[in-house]
Coordinates of C-alpha atoms in Angstrom, one line a residue:
Chain A
I1 CA 15.1 3.7 11.5
A2 CA 13.9 0.8 9.8
G3 CA 12.0 2.6 6.4
I4 CA 12.5 4.1 3.0
T5 CA 15.5 7.1 2.2
Q6 CA 14.2 8.5 -1.0
A7 CA 16.9 11.1 -3.2
P8 CA 16.5 13.6 -4.0
T9 CA 14.3 15.7 -2.0
S10 CA 13.8 17.9 -4.3
Q11 CA 14.8 19.4 -7.9
I12 CA 14.0 21.6 -10.0
L13 CA 14.4 19.8 -14.0
A14 CA 14.8 21.1 -17.6
A15 CA 12.3 19.7 -19.9
G16 CA 14.2 16.8 -22.0
R17 CA 16.2 16.2 -19.5
R18 CA 16.4 12.3 -17.8
M19 CA 16.5 11.8 -14.6
T20 CA 16.7 8.9 -11.5
L21 CA 14.8 9.5 -8.8
R22 CA 16.3 6.5 -5.7
C23 CA 14.6 4.7 -3.6
T24 CA 15.9 2.7 -1.2
Q25 CA 14.5 0.5 2.3
D26 CA 16.1 -1.3 4.7
M27 CA 13.3 -3.3 5.4
R28 CA 13.8 -6.4 2.8
H29 CA 10.3 -6.5 1.6
N30 CA 9.3 -8.1 -1.5
A31 CA 7.2 -5.4 -2.9
M32 CA 8.3 -1.9 -3.8
Y33 CA 6.5 0.2 -5.6
W34 CA 6.1 4.3 -6.9
Y35 CA 3.0 6.3 -7.3
R36 CA 2.8 10.1 -8.0
Q37 CA 0.4 12.6 -6.8
D38 CA -1.0 15.4 -8.0
L39 CA -3.3 18.2 -6.4
G40 CA -6.8 16.7 -7.4
L41 CA -6.2 13.1 -8.8
G42 CA -4.2 11.9 -5.1
L43 CA -1.9 8.7 -5.6
R44 CA -1.0 7.2 -8.1
L45 CA 0.6 3.3 -9.7
I46 CA 3.6 4.2 -11.8
H47 CA 5.5 0.9 -11.6
Y48 CA 5.8 -1.3 -9.0
S49 CA 8.4 -4.8 -8.4
N50 CA 6.7 -7.9 -6.6
T51 CA 10.1 -9.0 -5.7
A52 CA 13.6 -8.3 -7.2
G53 CA 14.2 -8.8 -10.7
T54 CA 10.6 -7.9 -11.7
T55 CA 8.6 -5.6 -12.5
G56 CA 5.0 -4.1 -13.5
K57 CA 3.2 -1.3 -14.8
G58 CA 1.1 0.2 -12.5
E59 CA -1.5 3.1 -13.9
V60 CA 0.2 5.9 -15.4
P61 CA 3.2 4.2 -16.6
D62 CA 4.1 5.7 -20.0
G63 CA 7.2 8.0 -19.9
Y64 CA 9.1 6.0 -17.1
S65 CA 10.8 3.4 -16.9
V66 CA 11.9 1.3 -13.4
S67 CA 14.3 -2.0 -12.3
R68 CA 14.5 -3.9 -9.3
A69 CA 18.3 -5.3 -9.4
N70 CA 18.2 -6.5 -5.5
T71 CA 15.4 -6.6 -2.8
D72 CA 16.7 -2.6 -1.8
D73 CA 16.2 -0.4 -4.5
F74 CA 14.5 0.5 -6.6
P75 CA 15.3 3.5 -9.1
L76 CA 12.1 5.4 -10.6
T77 CA 14.1 6.7 -13.8
L78 CA 12.4 9.6 -16.2
A79 CA 14.5 9.1 -19.4
S80 CA 13.4 12.2 -21.2
A81 CA 11.4 14.9 -18.4
V82 CA 8.5 16.8 -19.8
P83 CA 6.5 19.2 -18.3
S84 CA 3.5 16.9 -17.3
Q85 CA 5.8 15.1 -15.2
T86 CA 5.9 17.4 -12.0
S87 CA 4.7 16.3 -9.2
V88 CA 5.7 14.6 -6.0
Y89 CA 6.9 10.8 -6.2
F90 CA 6.6 9.2 -3.7
C91 CA 8.7 5.3 -3.7
A92 CA 6.4 2.4 -0.7
A93 CA 7.4 -0.8 0.3
G94 CA 5.6 -4.3 1.6
A95 CA 5.4 -7.5 2.5
G96 CA 2.4 -9.3 2.0
A97 CA -0.8 -7.8 3.6
N98 CA 1.1 -5.4 5.5
V99 CA 0.7 -1.6 5.3
L100 CA 3.0 -0.2 3.6
T101 CA 5.1 2.0 4.6
F102 CA 6.4 5.0 2.2
G103 CA 9.1 7.4 1.8
A104 CA 9.1 11.3 2.3
G105 CA 8.9 11.6 -0.7
S106 CA 10.7 13.5 -4.1
R107 CA 9.4 17.2 -5.1
L108 CA 10.1 17.5 -9.0
T109 CA 9.5 20.3 -11.1
V110 CA 10.1 19.7 -14.9
L111 CA 10.3 23.2 -16.9
Chain B
A1 CA -11.1 -3.1 -11.8
Q2 CA -10.8 -2.1 -8.2
K3 CA -11.9 2.0 -7.3
V4 CA -12.3 4.2 -4.6
T5 CA -14.4 7.6 -4.3
Q6 CA -13.4 9.9 -1.6
V7 CA -16.8 12.2 -1.9
Q8 CA -15.9 15.2 -0.4
T9 CA -12.8 16.5 -1.8
E10 CA -12.7 19.2 0.9
I11 CA -14.2 19.9 4.5
S12 CA -13.8 22.7 7.0
V13 CA -15.2 22.4 10.1
V14 CA -14.6 24.5 13.7
E15 CA -12.7 22.9 17.0
K16 CA -14.6 20.7 18.7
E17 CA -16.9 20.3 16.4
D18 CA -17.4 16.5 15.0
V19 CA -16.4 15.4 11.5
T20 CA -17.0 12.8 8.5
L21 CA -15.6 11.4 5.9
D22 CA -17.0 9.3 3.7
C23 CA -15.5 6.8 1.4
V24 CA -17.3 4.6 -1.3
Y25 CA -15.3 1.7 -2.8
E26 CA -15.8 -0.5 -6.2
T27 CA -13.8 -3.9 -5.9
R28 CA -15.3 -8.0 -7.9
D29 CA -13.3 -9.2 -5.2
T30 CA -14.4 -11.3 -1.8
T31 CA -11.0 -10.3 0.1
Y32 CA -9.6 -6.8 0.0
Y33 CA -8.4 -4.8 2.4
L34 CA -8.8 -1.0 3.4
F35 CA -6.9 1.6 4.6
W36 CA -6.6 5.5 5.3
Y37 CA -4.2 7.6 5.7
K38 CA -3.2 11.0 6.8
Q39 CA -0.9 13.6 4.7
P40 CA -0.3 15.8 6.9
P41 CA 0.9 19.6 6.2
S42 CA 4.6 18.5 6.5
G43 CA 3.7 16.1 3.4
E44 CA 4.6 12.3 4.9
L45 CA 2.0 9.3 4.4
V46 CA 1.0 8.3 7.8
F47 CA -1.5 5.0 8.2
L48 CA -3.7 5.0 9.9
I49 CA -5.8 2.1 9.9
R50 CA -6.3 -1.5 7.9
R51 CA -9.1 -2.7 7.3
N52 CA -9.9 -6.6 6.0
S53 CA -13.4 -7.3 4.0
F54 CA -14.1 -10.4 6.8
D55 CA -14.1 -7.6 9.8
E56 CA -16.6 -5.4 9.9
Q57 CA -16.6 -4.4 13.3
N58 CA -16.2 -1.2 14.0
E59 CA -13.5 0.6 14.9
I60 CA -12.5 3.2 17.3
S61 CA -8.7 4.9 18.5
G62 CA -9.6 7.7 20.7
R63 CA -11.0 10.8 18.8
Y64 CA -11.1 8.8 15.8
S65 CA -13.3 6.0 14.4
W66 CA -14.3 3.9 11.3
N67 CA -17.5 2.6 10.2
F68 CA -17.4 -0.3 7.9
Q69 CA -20.9 -1.0 5.8
K70 CA -19.8 -3.4 3.4
S71 CA -23.6 -3.7 2.3
T72 CA -23.3 -0.3 1.4
S73 CA -19.4 -1.0 0.5
S74 CA -18.3 2.4 2.1
F75 CA -15.7 2.8 4.8
N76 CA -16.7 6.0 6.7
F77 CA -14.0 7.9 8.6
T78 CA -15.5 10.1 11.7
I79 CA -13.4 12.5 14.1
T80 CA -15.1 13.4 17.3
A81 CA -13.8 16.9 18.5
S82 CA -11.3 17.9 15.9
Q83 CA -8.7 19.7 16.8
V84 CA -6.8 22.0 14.5
V85 CA -3.8 19.3 14.4
D86 CA -6.1 17.2 12.8
S87 CA -6.3 19.7 9.5
A88 CA -4.4 17.3 6.8
V89 CA -5.3 15.5 3.6
Y90 CA -7.3 11.9 4.4
F91 CA -7.1 9.0 2.1
C92 CA -9.0 6.3 0.9
A93 CA -8.0 3.0 0.0
L94 CA -8.3 0.6 -1.2
S95 CA -5.8 -3.1 -2.0
E96 CA -6.8 -6.3 -3.4
A97 CA -5.5 -9.8 -3.0
P98 CA -3.1 -10.5 -5.0
Y99 CA -4.1 -13.3 -8.2
G100 CA -1.9 -16.4 -7.6
G101 CA -0.3 -15.8 -4.2
G102 CA 2.7 -13.4 -4.8
S103 CA 3.1 -9.9 -2.9
N104 CA 1.7 -7.7 -4.9
Y105 CA -1.3 -5.7 -3.2
K106 CA -1.2 -3.1 -4.7
L107 CA -3.1 -0.2 -3.1
T108 CA -5.5 2.1 -5.1
F109 CA -6.2 5.6 -3.9
G110 CA -9.2 7.4 -3.6
K111 CA -8.5 11.9 -4.3
G112 CA -8.3 12.9 -1.2
T113 CA -10.9 14.5 1.0
L114 CA -8.7 18.4 2.7
L115 CA -9.7 19.0 5.9
T116 CA -9.6 21.7 7.8
V117 CA -10.1 23.2 11.2
N118 CA -9.9 26.2 12.0
P119 CA -9.5 27.7 15.8

């Protein structure tokens, strides 16, 4: 089934640790995105990538980095996690003005 | 910059009631897209509808209907004869056409409306 796979589904992490959330698509879409969802704040864009080899900052990029070595993978890294990064993270992919397809989400708790 | 405001934070209705979720947006572009997504308790994001800025026709899909009015920058969502399974968080979102071409249609989401339908 075509779509987006995120891993891990859920993770508890000690503050200060490094963490990478993985995102893989099998739709060959050029554009990929990372959003975080927090209660009362909706979904906010962290980083995006128009195509392999390019990335850009979204609304809330601080503390996060991304890479896009190929079309299918778009990992999100927290270099040194802080409690304020406790959230649900959604990866998405899209082509042109088409509807974005979202992954199932990764729930991250930073203690 | 684009902005989406969902007027209601929470709505609670009794089953079979009609309910409208209000969405107001801001954009400087003449070409843009509006969306509604549903997030049920299971957590996934389910696409409901996309409209482009040049198509102001209202749309009906079963019990769901959408009213797009450019004059008031609104894109409201109505559920007729609500059911318990409609209980979810609903997000309105806006995407502007990318400047200079490209494929970066970034979505800006509203903060969501939690709809609870009681039996």
